[in-house]
Coordinates of C-alpha atoms in Angstrom, one line a residue:
Chain H
M1253 CA -13.6 17.9 -41.4
T1254 CA -16.8 18.4 -43.4
A1255 CA -19.6 15.9 -43.9
A1256 CA -18.3 15.2 -47.4
D1257 CA -14.8 14.4 -45.9
F1258 CA -16.4 12.0 -43.6
T1259 CA -18.4 10.3 -46.4
E1260 CA -15.2 10.0 -48.5
L1261 CA -13.3 8.5 -45.6
F1262 CA -16.2 6.1 -45.1
G1263 CA -16.0 5.0 -48.7
T1264 CA -12.3 4.3 -48.4
E1265 CA -12.7 2.2 -45.2
A1266 CA -15.9 0.5 -46.3
A1267 CA -14.0 -0.9 -49.4
G1268 CA -11.7 -2.7 -47.1
H1269 CA -14.5 -4.1 -45.0
L1270 CA -16.3 -5.2 -48.1
A1271 CA -13.1 -7.0 -49.2
Q1272 CA -13.2 -8.9 -45.9
L1273 CA -16.8 -9.9 -46.4
R1274 CA -16.1 -11.1 -49.9
R1275 CA -13.2 -13.2 -48.6
L1276 CA -15.8 -14.8 -46.3
C1277 CA -17.7 -16.0 -49.4
H1278 CA -14.6 -17.8 -50.6
E1279 CA -13.2 -18.9 -47.2
P1280 CA -16.2 -19.1 -44.9
V1281 CA -14.3 -20.7 -42.0
T1282 CA -10.9 -19.0 -41.9
G1283 CA -12.3 -15.6 -42.8
W1284 CA -15.2 -15.8 -40.2
H1285 CA -13.9 -13.6 -37.4
A1286 CA -12.4 -10.9 -39.7
A1287 CA -15.7 -10.8 -41.6
F1288 CA -17.5 -10.4 -38.3
V1289 CA -15.3 -7.4 -37.3
A1290 CA -15.7 -5.9 -40.8
A1291 CA -19.5 -6.2 -40.7
H1292 CA -19.5 -4.7 -37.1
T1293 CA -17.4 -1.8 -38.1
L1294 CA -19.3 -1.2 -41.3
K1295 CA -22.5 -1.2 -39.4
G1296 CA -21.2 1.3 -36.8
S1297 CA -19.6 3.6 -39.3
A1298 CA -22.7 3.6 -41.5
A1299 CA -24.9 4.4 -38.5
M1300 CA -22.7 7.3 -37.7
L1301 CA -23.2 8.7 -41.2
D1302 CA -26.9 7.6 -41.3
L1303 CA -26.3 5.4 -44.3
R1304 CA -29.3 3.3 -43.6
G1305 CA -29.2 0.7 -46.3
I1306 CA -25.5 -0.2 -45.6
R1307 CA -26.2 -0.1 -41.9
D1308 CA -29.1 -2.6 -42.1
V1309 CA -27.3 -5.1 -44.4
A1310 CA -24.1 -4.9 -42.3
A1311 CA -26.2 -5.4 -39.1
H1312 CA -27.7 -8.6 -40.5
L1313 CA -24.3 -9.9 -41.6
E1314 CA -22.9 -9.1 -38.2
R1315 CA -25.8 -11.0 -36.6
L1316 CA -25.2 -14.1 -38.7
L1317 CA -21.5 -13.9 -38.1
S1318 CA -21.7 -13.4 -34.3
G1319 CA -21.3 -17.1 -33.4
D1320 CA -18.2 -19.3 -33.6
A1321 CA -17.0 -20.3 -37.1
P1322 CA -19.0 -23.3 -38.4
A1323 CA -17.3 -26.4 -39.6
G1324 CA -18.4 -25.8 -43.2
P1325 CA -20.0 -23.1 -45.3
P1326 CA -23.2 -21.7 -43.7
A1327 CA -26.5 -22.0 -45.5
W1328 CA -26.8 -18.3 -46.0
L1329 CA -23.6 -17.9 -48.0
A1330 CA -25.4 -17.3 -51.3
D1331 CA -27.4 -14.5 -49.7
A1332 CA -24.1 -13.1 -48.2
R1333 CA -22.7 -13.0 -51.7
D1334 CA -25.7 -11.0 -52.9
A1335 CA -25.3 -8.8 -49.8
C1336 CA -21.7 -8.0 -50.8
A1337 CA -22.9 -7.1 -54.3
C1338 CA -25.6 -4.9 -52.8
L1339 CA -23.1 -3.2 -50.5
E1340 CA -20.8 -2.6 -53.5
A1341 CA -23.6 -0.8 -55.3
E1342 CA -24.5 1.2 -52.3
L1343 CA -20.9 2.4 -51.9
L1344 CA -21.1 3.9 -55.3
D1345 CA -24.0 6.1 -54.3
L1346 CA -23.6 7.2 -50.7
R1347 CA -26.6 9.3 -49.6
P1348 CA -26.6 10.0 -45.8
G1349 CA -30.1 10.2 -44.4
A1350 CA -31.8 8.6 -47.3
A1351 CA -34.1 5.6 -46.9
P1352 CA -32.7 2.2 -47.7
S1353 CA -32.7 1.4 -51.4
A1354 CA -35.0 -1.4 -52.7
P1355 CA -32.2 -3.8 -53.4
A1356 CA -30.9 -3.2 -49.9
E1357 CA -34.3 -3.8 -48.4
Q1358 CA -34.6 -7.1 -50.4
V1359 CA -31.2 -8.4 -49.3
T1360 CA -32.0 -7.4 -45.7
A1361 CA -35.2 -9.3 -45.8
R1362 CA -33.5 -12.4 -47.2
L1363 CA -30.8 -12.2 -44.6
A1364 CA -33.3 -11.7 -41.8
R1365 CA -34.9 -15.1 -42.6
H1366 CA -31.7 -16.9 -41.5
P1367 CA -31.3 -17.6 -37.8
G1368 CA -28.4 -15.8 -36.2
G1369 CA -25.4 -17.3 -34.6
T1370 CA -24.7 -17.5 -31.0
R1371 CA -21.5 -16.3 -29.3
A1372 CA -19.4 -18.9 -27.7
Chain C
M36 CA -12.1 20.5 -11.8
S37 CA -8.6 21.8 -12.2
A38 CA -7.8 24.3 -14.9
E39 CA -5.8 21.8 -16.8
P40 CA -7.7 21.0 -20.0
L41 CA -9.2 17.5 -20.3
H42 CA -7.1 14.9 -22.0
V43 CA -9.1 12.4 -24.0
L44 CA -7.7 9.4 -25.8
I45 CA -9.6 7.7 -28.5
V46 CA -8.8 4.1 -29.4
D47 CA -10.6 2.8 -32.4
D48 CA -9.4 0.9 -35.5
S49 CA -11.5 3.0 -37.8
A50 CA -10.0 6.3 -39.0
L51 CA -13.6 7.5 -39.7
M52 CA -14.7 6.8 -36.1
R53 CA -11.6 8.5 -34.7
A54 CA -12.3 11.6 -36.8
M55 CA -16.0 11.7 -36.0
L56 CA -15.5 11.2 -32.3
R57 CA -12.8 13.9 -32.3
Q58 CA -15.3 16.2 -34.1
A59 CA -18.1 15.3 -31.6
L60 CA -15.8 16.3 -28.7
R61 CA -15.0 19.7 -30.2
D62 CA -17.2 21.7 -27.9
L63 CA -15.6 20.2 -24.9
G64 CA -12.4 22.1 -25.4
A65 CA -10.4 19.0 -24.5
R66 CA -7.0 17.8 -25.8
V67 CA -8.0 14.8 -27.9
E68 CA -5.5 12.2 -29.0
A69 CA -6.6 9.6 -31.5
P70 CA -3.6 7.4 -32.3
A71 CA -3.8 5.0 -35.3
T72 CA -2.2 2.1 -33.5
L73 CA -2.5 0.4 -30.2
D74 CA 1.2 0.8 -29.5
E75 CA 0.8 4.6 -29.8
A76 CA -2.2 4.3 -27.4
R77 CA -0.1 2.3 -25.0
E78 CA 2.6 5.1 -25.2
A79 CA 0.0 7.8 -24.4
L80 CA -1.3 5.7 -21.5
G81 CA 2.3 5.4 -20.1
L82 CA 2.3 1.6 -20.0
R83 CA 6.1 1.7 -19.9
G84 CA 6.6 4.9 -17.9
G85 CA 3.9 4.2 -15.3
H86 CA 2.3 7.7 -15.7
T87 CA -0.3 9.3 -17.8
D88 CA -2.3 12.5 -17.8
V89 CA -5.1 11.0 -19.9
D90 CA -8.4 11.6 -18.2
V91 CA -10.8 9.6 -20.3
L92 CA -10.3 6.7 -22.7
L93 CA -12.9 6.2 -25.4
L94 CA -12.4 2.6 -26.4
D95 CA -13.9 0.7 -29.3
L96 CA -15.3 -2.6 -28.1
V97 CA -14.8 -4.6 -31.3
M98 CA -11.5 -4.3 -33.1
P99 CA -9.5 -6.6 -35.3
G100 CA -6.5 -8.2 -33.6
T101 CA -6.5 -7.0 -30.0
D102 CA -10.1 -6.2 -29.3
G103 CA -11.4 -3.6 -26.8
L104 CA -12.0 -6.1 -24.0
T105 CA -8.5 -7.5 -24.2
F106 CA -7.0 -4.0 -24.3
L107 CA -9.1 -2.9 -21.4
R108 CA -7.9 -5.9 -19.3
E109 CA -4.3 -5.1 -20.2
L110 CA -4.7 -1.5 -19.0
R111 CA -6.4 -2.4 -15.7
A112 CA -3.4 -4.5 -14.8
H113 CA -1.4 -1.3 -14.5
A114 CA -1.7 0.4 -11.1
H115 CA -1.5 3.9 -12.5
L116 CA -4.5 3.2 -14.8
Q117 CA -6.8 1.9 -12.0
D118 CA -8.5 5.2 -11.7
L119 CA -8.7 6.0 -15.4
S120 CA -12.3 6.3 -16.7
V121 CA -13.0 4.1 -19.7
V122 CA -16.0 4.7 -21.9
M123 CA -16.7 1.9 -24.3
V124 CA -17.9 2.9 -27.8
T125 CA -20.3 0.2 -29.0
A126 CA -23.0 -0.6 -31.4
L127 CA -26.5 -1.5 -30.2
Q128 CA -27.3 -5.1 -29.4
E129 CA -24.0 -5.8 -27.7
D130 CA -25.4 -6.3 -24.2
D131 CA -23.4 -9.5 -23.5
R132 CA -20.2 -7.9 -24.7
L133 CA -21.0 -4.8 -22.5
D134 CA -21.4 -7.1 -19.5
E135 CA -17.9 -8.4 -20.1
A136 CA -16.6 -4.9 -20.6
F137 CA -18.0 -3.7 -17.2
A138 CA -16.6 -6.8 -15.6
A139 CA -13.2 -5.9 -17.1
G140 CA -13.4 -2.4 -15.6
A141 CA -15.3 -0.2 -18.1
N142 CA -17.0 2.8 -16.5
D143 CA -19.6 3.7 -19.1
Y144 CA -20.5 3.3 -22.7
V145 CA -21.9 5.2 -25.6
T146 CA -23.6 3.7 -28.6
K147 CA -23.2 4.4 -32.3
P148 CA -24.5 6.5 -33.8
V149 CA -22.9 8.7 -31.2
R150 CA -24.7 11.9 -30.4
P151 CA -22.2 14.7 -29.7
T152 CA -24.1 16.1 -26.7
V153 CA -24.3 12.7 -25.1
L154 CA -20.6 12.0 -25.8
C155 CA -19.5 15.3 -24.4
A156 CA -21.6 14.9 -21.2
R157 CA -20.4 11.4 -20.6
T158 CA -16.8 12.2 -21.3
L159 CA -16.9 15.2 -19.0
H160 CA -18.5 13.1 -16.3
A161 CA -15.9 10.4 -16.8
A162 CA -13.1 12.9 -16.6
R163 CA -14.4 14.3 -13.3
L164 CA -14.5 10.8 -11.9
T165 CA -10.9 10.2 -13.0
R166 CA -9.7 13.4 -11.4
A167 CA -11.6 12.9 -8.2
L168 CA -10.3 9.4 -7.8
R169 CA -6.7 10.5 -8.5
A170 CA -7.0 13.4 -6.1
R171 CA -8.3 11.0 -3.5
R172 CA -5.5 8.6 -4.1
E173 CA -3.0 11.5 -3.7
R174 CA -4.6 12.5 -0.5
E175 CA -4.5 9.0 0.8
A176 CA -0.8 8.8 -0.1
Q177 CA -0.2 12.0 1.8
L178 CA -2.2 10.8 4.7
E179 CA -0.2 7.6 4.7
L180 CA 3.0 9.6 4.8
M181 CA 1.8 11.8 7.6
T182 CA 0.6 8.7 9.5
A183 CA 4.0 7.1 9.1
S184 CA 5.7 10.3 10.2
L185 CA 3.4 10.5 13.2
R186 CA 3.9 6.9 14.1
S187 CA 7.7 7.4 13.9
L188 CA 7.4 10.5 16.1
N189 CA 5.2 8.7 18.6
E190 CA 7.7 5.9 18.8
Q191 CA 10.4 8.4 19.4
L192 CA 8.3 10.1 22.1
T193 CA 7.6 6.7 23.7
E194 CA 11.3 5.9 23.7
L195 CA 12.1 9.3 25.1
S196 CA 9.4 8.9 27.8
V197 CA 11.0 5.7 29.1
T198 CA 14.7 6.6 28.7
D199 CA 17.0 8.5 31.0
G200 CA 18.3 11.4 29.0
L201 CA 21.8 11.4 30.6
T202 CA 22.7 7.7 30.6
G203 CA 20.5 6.3 27.8
I204 CA 19.2 3.5 30.0
A205 CA 15.6 3.1 31.2
N206 CA 14.3 5.8 33.5
R207 CA 12.4 5.6 36.7
R208 CA 9.1 5.7 34.9
A209 CA 10.0 2.7 32.8
F210 CA 11.4 0.9 35.9
D211 CA 8.2 1.4 37.8
A212 CA 6.2 0.0 34.9
H213 CA 8.5 -3.0 34.4
L214 CA 8.5 -3.8 38.2
D215 CA 4.7 -3.7 38.3
R216 CA 4.5 -6.1 35.3
A217 CA 7.2 -8.4 36.8
L218 CA 5.4 -8.5 40.2
S219 CA 2.1 -9.3 38.4
L220 CA 3.8 -12.1 36.5
H221 CA 5.3 -13.4 39.8
A222 CA 1.9 -13.3 41.5
R223 CA 0.3 -15.1 38.6
S224 CA 2.9 -17.7 37.8
G225 CA 5.3 -17.8 40.7
L226 CA 8.2 -16.6 38.4
S227 CA 11.2 -15.5 40.5
V228 CA 12.0 -11.8 40.3
T229 CA 15.2 -10.3 41.7
L230 CA 15.8 -6.6 42.2
I231 CA 19.2 -5.1 42.8
M232 CA 19.3 -1.5 44.0
L233 CA 22.7 0.1 43.8
D234 CA 24.2 3.4 44.7
I235 CA 27.5 5.0 43.8
D236 CA 29.5 5.4 47.0
H237 CA 30.5 8.9 48.1
F238 CA 29.0 10.4 44.9
K239 CA 28.4 13.8 46.5
R240 CA 32.1 14.0 47.2
Y241 CA 32.8 13.1 43.6
N242 CA 30.7 16.0 42.3
D243 CA 32.1 18.4 44.9
T244 CA 35.7 17.4 43.9
L245 CA 35.5 17.0 40.2
G246 CA 32.5 19.0 39.3
H247 CA 29.1 18.1 37.9
P248 CA 30.2 17.5 34.3
A249 CA 32.6 14.9 35.6
G250 CA 29.8 13.5 37.8
D251 CA 27.6 13.2 34.7
A252 CA 30.3 11.3 32.9
C253 CA 30.7 9.0 35.9
L254 CA 27.0 8.2 35.8
Q255 CA 27.2 7.4 32.1
E256 CA 30.2 5.1 32.7
V257 CA 28.5 3.3 35.5
A258 CA 25.3 3.0 33.5
A259 CA 27.2 1.5 30.5
L260 CA 28.9 -0.9 32.8
L261 CA 25.6 -2.0 34.4
R262 CA 24.2 -2.6 31.0
E263 CA 27.1 -4.8 30.1
C264 CA 26.6 -6.8 33.3
T265 CA 22.9 -7.5 32.5
P266 CA 23.0 -8.8 29.0
R267 CA 19.8 -10.8 29.0
R268 CA 16.9 -9.3 27.0
T269 CA 14.7 -9.9 30.0
D270 CA 16.9 -7.8 32.3
L271 CA 16.2 -4.1 32.9
T272 CA 18.9 -1.6 33.8
A273 CA 17.4 1.6 35.0
R274 CA 18.5 4.9 36.6
Y275 CA 16.4 5.1 39.7
G276 CA 17.3 8.7 40.6
G277 CA 20.5 10.7 41.2
E278 CA 23.3 8.2 41.6
E279 CA 21.0 5.3 42.3
F280 CA 20.4 2.5 39.8
A281 CA 18.1 -0.5 39.7
L282 CA 18.6 -3.9 38.0
L283 CA 15.4 -5.9 37.5
L284 CA 16.1 -9.5 36.7
L285 CA 13.3 -11.8 35.6
D286 CA 13.2 -15.5 36.2
T287 CA 16.2 -15.1 38.5
D288 CA 16.6 -16.4 42.0
L289 CA 18.6 -14.9 44.8
A290 CA 21.8 -16.8 43.9
G291 CA 21.5 -15.5 40.3
G292 CA 21.0 -12.0 41.6
L293 CA 24.1 -12.3 43.7
T294 CA 26.1 -13.5 40.7
V295 CA 25.1 -10.3 38.9
A296 CA 26.0 -8.2 41.9
R297 CA 29.4 -9.8 42.0
R298 CA 29.8 -9.2 38.3
V299 CA 29.1 -5.5 38.8
V300 CA 31.5 -5.1 41.7
S301 CA 34.2 -7.0 39.9
A302 CA 33.7 -5.0 36.6
L303 CA 33.7 -1.7 38.4
T304 CA 36.8 -2.6 40.5
A305 CA 38.6 -3.6 37.3
R306 CA 37.6 -0.3 35.6
R307 CA 39.3 1.8 38.3
L308 CA 37.4 5.0 37.6
P309 CA 39.4 7.7 39.6
H310 CA 37.5 9.0 42.6
P311 CA 39.6 11.4 44.7
G312 CA 36.9 11.6 47.4
S313 CA 36.7 7.8 48.0
P314 CA 38.9 6.0 50.6
L315 CA 39.8 3.5 47.9
G316 CA 40.6 6.2 45.3
F317 CA 38.2 4.8 42.6
V318 CA 34.5 4.6 42.0
T319 CA 32.7 1.9 43.9
V320 CA 29.1 0.9 44.4
S321 CA 26.9 -0.6 47.2
L322 CA 24.2 -3.0 46.2
G323 CA 21.1 -4.4 47.9
V324 CA 19.7 -7.7 46.4
A325 CA 16.2 -9.0 47.0
C326 CA 14.3 -11.8 45.5
T327 CA 10.6 -12.6 45.6
E328 CA 11.5 -16.1 46.8
L329 CA 12.2 -14.6 50.3
T330 CA 10.5 -11.2 50.6
G331 CA 7.1 -12.6 51.6
D332 CA 4.9 -9.7 52.6
V333 CA 7.6 -7.1 52.3
S334 CA 7.7 -5.3 49.0
L335 CA 10.5 -6.2 46.7
R336 CA 11.6 -2.6 46.4
E337 CA 11.6 -2.1 50.1
A338 CA 13.6 -5.3 50.7
A339 CA 16.2 -4.3 48.1
D340 CA 16.4 -0.8 49.7
Q341 CA 16.9 -2.3 53.1
A342 CA 19.7 -4.6 51.8
L343 CA 21.3 -1.6 50.1
Y344 CA 21.1 0.3 53.4
R345 CA 22.8 -2.6 55.1
A346 CA 25.6 -2.6 52.4
K347 CA 26.1 1.1 53.0
H348 CA 26.4 0.6 56.7
A349 CA 28.6 -2.4 56.3
G350 CA 31.3 -0.2 54.8
R351 CA 30.2 0.2 51.1
H352 CA 31.8 -1.4 48.1
G353 CA 29.8 -4.6 48.3
A354 CA 26.4 -6.2 48.2
F355 CA 23.9 -7.4 50.8
A356 CA 21.2 -9.9 50.1
W357 CA 17.8 -9.3 51.9
T358 CA 16.8 -12.2 54.1
H359 CA 14.7 -10.7 56.8
P360 CA 13.2 -7.3 57.6
L361 CA 15.1 -4.7 59.6
D362 CA 14.0 -4.4 63.2
M363 CA 13.3 -0.8 62.9
P364 CA 12.8 0.6 59.4
G365 CA 15.2 3.4 58.8
A366 CA 17.6 2.3 61.6
P367 CA 21.0 0.7 60.8
D368 CA 21.0 -3.1 61.1
R369 CA 23.6 -3.7 63.7
R370 CA 23.4 -7.5 63.5
P371 CA 26.2 -9.3 61.8
P372 CA 25.2 -11.0 58.6
T373 CA 23.8 -14.5 59.2
P374 CA 25.1 -17.4 57.0
A375 CA 21.9 -17.0 55.1
E376 CA 22.8 -13.4 54.2
S377 CA 25.2 -13.5 51.3
V378 CA 27.6 -10.7 51.4
V379 CA 29.7 -9.8 48.5
D380 CA 32.5 -7.4 48.4
E381 CA 35.8 -7.0 46.8
P382 CA 38.9 -6.5 48.9
P383 CA 40.7 -3.2 48.3
P384 CA 43.5 -3.7 45.8

């Protein structure tokens, strides 16, 4: 497989992971674990292809999702919605090895302000 | 490393990761399987058949549904996968999850993004470990088989070393050992030990008349009869040498020994084994009975021998109990039996 094939495959899988993350925004409790796995896989896959913006955003989402599901919507849910929008935009322009885009950096910075969860 | 190419199994829910790991392993020349489902992975790992030739499992730590840790624990529960090297494929910052993975039986890990050179080196190392462990286990199994075989042979040798080849009863060597132990037991605890020495009467004539094969058969018959007459597990029936036998009876007093002697005489008389050279026309035996209750300083063997000697000189086909030493060792005892000397014999039919 060529690098382009891998990138295309990434785009296909990432769309599924993004759908899981969007579901989190609507169902923050029931969709919690699936969203964690999606963020984790997205982070790893992006790292493999050196897609830095997606990797960084996904890494912060994974960190915030790493604890047990909360009883109600987390405080960072609005920022998570913006992160999903950012990821969607990034998926439209996949550039392996490029520096993170400005929107990705801004979302990353906002997510970074929230304390992470703790695993049970 | 054997010439068989490495067999690597990749278990990851991401098709992208499976494809990239497969590509990264390209230089290894390995046979790489990357099934899309865990059930296919279970098949490749022989969870139902109990056998696999997979050398290394590259396992994603975090997966939807059954995650890597759960799957790893499932695998390690199978005996044939104990030696399989498992390399976890993880992201950074998963130290606590890695701790759990190592506790569950992971051997190594690689982090994403995976560098092909690192992945190949660790996979090769892991495969070598798997094969070395499997080879050791095979050698251990072979050694266990050989040890079992040697143990069995040793048991046979031990059995042969204490068994008389012709009659199948204990031989002289076994008798000597048992007598020593019995006398030690007697010295320590006062346990009564009775020894009966017996000899087939006119056996030389038997052999001369009927030939040695018939003589051998006669010895076998008498040995079998003696064994029937000493059924207790603590009794020992031994061939002492030639046509001479010994019965060693533990926890048995003189009266008990005489009971056994009578049983032997009666059984042999009833058997009526033809003996053309015997005055009675059938095989008879003479017996000497001695018990530690009475032998004092005289050895039990010597006492039983002397009693047998007396039985022979008293006309054979009967038993004498030892009650006192002979006046002159080796000389016939001309004295009539005292009331204390129990004499057993069977009248000719």
